[in-house]
Amino acid sequence: MPVPLSLLYCILVCCLECERKGWSYLVCWNFTTLGLPMGVSQRVETKELYFKNLSKQTKKLMEKNGNNRKLRVCVATCNRADYSKLAPIMFGIKTEPEFFELDVVVLGSHLIDDYGNTYRMIEQDDFDINTRLHTIVRGEDEAAMVESVGLALVKLPDVLNRLKPDIMIVHGDRFDALALATSAALMNIRILHIEGGEVSGTIDDSIRHAITKLAHYHVCCTRSAEQHLISMCEDHDRILLAGCPSYDKLLSAKNKDYMSIIRMWLGDDVKSKDYIVALQHPVTTDIKHSIKMFELTLDALISFNKRTLVLFPNIDAGSKEMVRVMRKKGIEHHPNFRAVKHVPFDQFIQLVAHAGCMIGNSSCGVREVGAFGTPVINLGTRQIGRETGENVLHVRDADTQDKILQALHLQFGKQYPCSKIYGDGNAVPRILKFLKSIDLQEPLQKKFCFPPVKENISQDIDHILETLSALAVDLGGTNLRVAIVSMKGEIVKKYTQFNPKTYEERINLILQMCVEAAAEAVKLNCRILGVGISTGGRVNPREGIVLHSTKLIQEWNSVDLRTPLSDTLHLPVWVDNDGNCAALAERKFGQGKGLENFVTLITGTGIGGGIIHQHELIHGSSFCAAELGHLVVSLNGPDCSCGSHGCIEAYASGMALQREAKKLHDEDLLLVEGMSVPKDEAVGALHLIQAAKLGNAKAQSILRTAGTALGLGVVNILHTMNPSLVILSGVLASHYIHIVKDVIRQQALSSVQDVDVVVSDLVDPALLGAASMVLDYTTRRIY
């Protein structure tokens, strides 16, 4: 059933609004991921609506920036591989002549006959080539690569002086691209770098990161690449997570007449999924080994006995020796092989999309081919570290023919799900909008977002006189607490009130206490950077909404906490579950500092927790991760507040101990010599603990059972998460620690018995965790 265009339009408007606010990288990759079937005509109409809205927004943006003239963009392409990424952007620029002027510079292996004179495909795509630069010094060794960079550096200044582009688009990690970026940077031309932040092997990594340091703007393809750029101190506001431009063509490319292309390149008798595409390049940091590996690959392909399209290697050092290996083995005349220097990208897409397997060490194998689910064998270390889909089988030490042959038998003919790690097919519209947003009036000098080397290094008077702080709010079942927390985790001032029972009273009290605390912060010379809220229940931290609360906090479901606080205080607001906040507090201020993986368990009125995995907090798909209090440790255990039976919380929480204490007290079995309970005082968990310390056997048995239940839960966590540390937090933690360690020794696998279990030394983990959400995020922006 087709989706109404009105619905698609609404989704589109929402996406555009998100992009306007700078949230574009949080938007779902495309409509299909939402489960919406979209016909071709609807796609076209939706795309027209998108560009119409985009055009209106861009005109307003250009007027605001005072940037009314066309943006002169120079796209420089060095080889067939980078042109496949740059061509979609060039087509996009060409379709908007009212905004852009396009200059195309061609250099590198494009202009060499041995590599197919691939500049012709640029002409066939109807682009005017402004400049052809012969920059390759032949020799295919390390010295030739250096000389080629030098030759390009000599020739490029005249070209850039003549073209005078506003911005130069540079792609990837090739030595030619390094010459382009160096020339543009030294001539004060803004640089947009495509595919920065990625990780791979060989010298390419160093070149890619060097270009990143020279570039002023960055378009990256994956979330990890974006994080790498931020870690490299690049300005977050100048990074666009767009996806790979080539995916704009790849994801719509499989509906063509592919059989005629397969027959043209591989012969009339070849069927779809019954041939191999091989593309292997030299590894410049270990040329000798890469040549040996190529020889083993060809031997394995000969033994495998399937029709194979072999593409010649690129122009890197070592390629000449690899070509000699091909000729020595007679590949160009072998009946099962077709050896070619170049295949047009449109046709190459069809060939890899319908291949039985692709083998080699090209980035195409680990990136683009994932769009089709074609099985890939990635050989050696050239692409080590790159993100890959499940279709890629890695043979890191491709040191024997048998190992490669075994990989061919495992992979050939399989079909994997399509991967969208590197894009959703909408990269070009994002990139064009990013280009239009560039303000040419801004200073050219790029700024790096360095982390602080030590506290208080700034000579700004505000930093000298004021303490950077956060407002932390802890919404407990009994009390509502607000605190001013400094960068070092010191609680400068704390306010406590009873938590009201109704939604209206509670919201009003939170606002009132936060306003008072913010006013007091001024007197205390504290600069409030934002508000962090810790609350019980299930929380959507992205939206700042409490989805479902615990029974302890009434009228607290589907509550938007971010909006009223942000509107009142004019500050950013973060919200999370109290267990998660405790874990964040340990990560920033406590015993989890510097640890990659640990788990925090809170033992209080209820039982909660938080999980840190690879330094990040785990929320889960429905924000329900780390509900550790509801791990079931007995099928016939007592009733739990969640509606189940035998949960840890039903045994070890403050409520559970209070329940058992009341039973003993009602039977006159609680009090022992040396203790009493005033008539007006309710019996609670602390009375049970006191009785146990004074020798009450019944109370001791109850505490031992509670501690055992908690210990069994910790054993389950050790077997599931295998953290390096478990931190017990809350008022009951010190009473359980020894029993928990005994249970681990008796019940846990020997491989996890050495994992340490400790008691938190933080006084207010919920408040400190709420503050850490503010301090971690905002200080990354300030420095």
JSON list of N, CA, C and O in Angstrom, two decimals, residues 26 80 141 148 162-163 283 317 335 404 458 518 633 686:
[
{"chain": "A", "resi": 26, "resn": "LEU", "atom": "N", "xyz": [21.66, 13.17, 13.29]},
{"chain": "A", "resi": 26, "resn": "LEU", "atom": "CA", "xyz": [20.84, 12.29, 14.12]},
{"chain": "A", "resi": 26, "resn": "LEU", "atom": "C", "xyz": [19.61, 11.78, 13.38]},
{"chain": "A", "resi": 26, "resn": "LEU", "atom": "O", "xyz": [18.89, 10.93, 13.87]},
{"chain": "A", "resi": 80, "resn": "ARG", "atom": "N", "xyz": [40.98, 7.12, -10.90]},
{"chain": "A", "resi": 80, "resn": "ARG", "atom": "CA", "xyz": [39.64, 6.58, -11.15]},
{"chain": "A", "resi": 80, "resn": "ARG", "atom": "C", "xyz": [38.85, 6.38, -9.86]},
{"chain": "A", "resi": 80, "resn": "ARG", "atom": "O", "xyz": [37.64, 6.53, -9.82]},
{"chain": "A", "resi": 141, "resn": "ASP", "atom": "N", "xyz": [58.04, 3.53, -7.59]},
{"chain": "A", "resi": 141, "resn": "ASP", "atom": "CA", "xyz": [58.71, 3.19, -6.34]},
{"chain": "A", "resi": 141, "resn": "ASP", "atom": "C", "xyz": [58.55, 4.36, -5.38]},
{"chain": "A", "resi": 141, "resn": "ASP", "atom": "O", "xyz": [57.90, 5.36, -5.70]},
{"chain": "A", "resi": 148, "resn": "SER", "atom": "N", "xyz": [56.68, 12.85, -7.47]},
{"chain": "A", "resi": 148, "resn": "SER", "atom": "CA", "xyz": [55.38, 13.22, -8.03]},
{"chain": "A", "resi": 148, "resn": "SER", "atom": "C", "xyz": [54.71, 14.29, -7.18]},
{"chain": "A", "resi": 148, "resn": "SER", "atom": "O", "xyz": [54.10, 15.24, -7.70]},
{"chain": "A", "resi": 162, "resn": "ARG", "atom": "N", "xyz": [45.30, 31.25, -11.15]},
{"chain": "A", "resi": 162, "resn": "ARG", "atom": "CA", "xyz": [44.45, 31.57, -12.31]},
{"chain": "A", "resi": 162, "resn": "ARG", "atom": "C", "xyz": [42.98, 31.33, -11.98]},
{"chain": "A", "resi": 162, "resn": "ARG", "atom": "O", "xyz": [42.12, 32.15, -12.30]},
{"chain": "A", "resi": 163, "resn": "LEU", "atom": "N", "xyz": [42.67, 30.21, -11.30]},
{"chain": "A", "resi": 163, "resn": "LEU", "atom": "CA", "xyz": [41.26, 29.87, -11.03]},
{"chain": "A", "resi": 163, "resn": "LEU", "atom": "C", "xyz": [40.70, 30.67, -9.86]},
{"chain": "A", "resi": 163, "resn": "LEU", "atom": "O", "xyz": [39.50, 30.97, -9.83]},
{"chain": "A", "resi": 283, "resn": "VAL", "atom": "N", "xyz": [51.17, -2.55, -0.99]},
{"chain": "A", "resi": 283, "resn": "VAL", "atom": "CA", "xyz": [51.19, -1.93, 0.33]},
{"chain": "A", "resi": 283, "resn": "VAL", "atom": "C", "xyz": [52.52, -1.20, 0.45]},
{"chain": "A", "resi": 283, "resn": "VAL", "atom": "O", "xyz": [53.58, -1.83, 0.55]},
{"chain": "A", "resi": 317, "resn": "ALA", "atom": "N", "xyz": [53.99, 2.81, -5.27]},
{"chain": "A", "resi": 317, "resn": "ALA", "atom": "CA", "xyz": [55.25, 2.08, -5.32]},
{"chain": "A", "resi": 317, "resn": "ALA", "atom": "C", "xyz": [55.00, 0.59, -5.16]},
{"chain": "A", "resi": 317, "resn": "ALA", "atom": "O", "xyz": [54.30, 0.17, -4.24]},
{"chain": "A", "resi": 335, "resn": "PRO", "atom": "N", "xyz": [42.72, -18.47, -20.09]},
{"chain": "A", "resi": 335, "resn": "PRO", "atom": "CA", "xyz": [41.29, -18.52, -20.51]},
{"chain": "A", "resi": 335, "resn": "PRO", "atom": "C", "xyz": [40.31, -18.13, -19.41]},
{"chain": "A", "resi": 335, "resn": "PRO", "atom": "O", "xyz": [39.20, -17.70, -19.70]},
{"chain": "A", "resi": 404, "resn": "ILE", "atom": "N", "xyz": [44.11, -18.60, 1.31]},
{"chain": "A", "resi": 404, "resn": "ILE", "atom": "CA", "xyz": [43.30, -17.77, 0.41]},
{"chain": "A", "resi": 404, "resn": "ILE", "atom": "C", "xyz": [42.27, -18.64, -0.33]},
{"chain": "A", "resi": 404, "resn": "ILE", "atom": "O", "xyz": [41.11, -18.26, -0.49]},
{"chain": "A", "resi": 458, "resn": "SER", "atom": "N", "xyz": [43.18, 29.14, 31.24]},
{"chain": "A", "resi": 458, "resn": "SER", "atom": "CA", "xyz": [42.77, 30.31, 30.47]},
{"chain": "A", "resi": 458, "resn": "SER", "atom": "C", "xyz": [43.10, 31.60, 31.20]},
{"chain": "A", "resi": 458, "resn": "SER", "atom": "O", "xyz": [43.01, 31.70, 32.41]},
{"chain": "A", "resi": 518, "resn": "ALA", "atom": "N", "xyz": [20.57, 28.90, 40.76]},
{"chain": "A", "resi": 518, "resn": "ALA", "atom": "CA", "xyz": [21.26, 29.65, 39.71]},
{"chain": "A", "resi": 518, "resn": "ALA", "atom": "C", "xyz": [21.58, 31.06, 40.19]},
{"chain": "A", "resi": 518, "resn": "ALA", "atom": "O", "xyz": [22.66, 31.61, 39.89]},
{"chain": "A", "resi": 633, "resn": "VAL", "atom": "N", "xyz": [16.72, -13.95, 40.19]},
{"chain": "A", "resi": 633, "resn": "VAL", "atom": "CA", "xyz": [17.68, -14.90, 40.79]},
{"chain": "A", "resi": 633, "resn": "VAL", "atom": "C", "xyz": [16.98, -16.09, 41.44]},
{"chain": "A", "resi": 633, "resn": "VAL", "atom": "O", "xyz": [17.64, -16.99, 41.92]},
{"chain": "A", "resi": 686, "resn": "LEU", "atom": "N", "xyz": [17.41, -0.03, 58.29]},
{"chain": "A", "resi": 686, "resn": "LEU", "atom": "CA", "xyz": [18.51, 0.24, 59.20]},
{"chain": "A", "resi": 686, "resn": "LEU", "atom": "C", "xyz": [18.32, -0.45, 60.55]},
{"chain": "A", "resi": 686, "resn": "LEU", "atom": "O", "xyz": [19.29, -0.85, 61.20]}
]
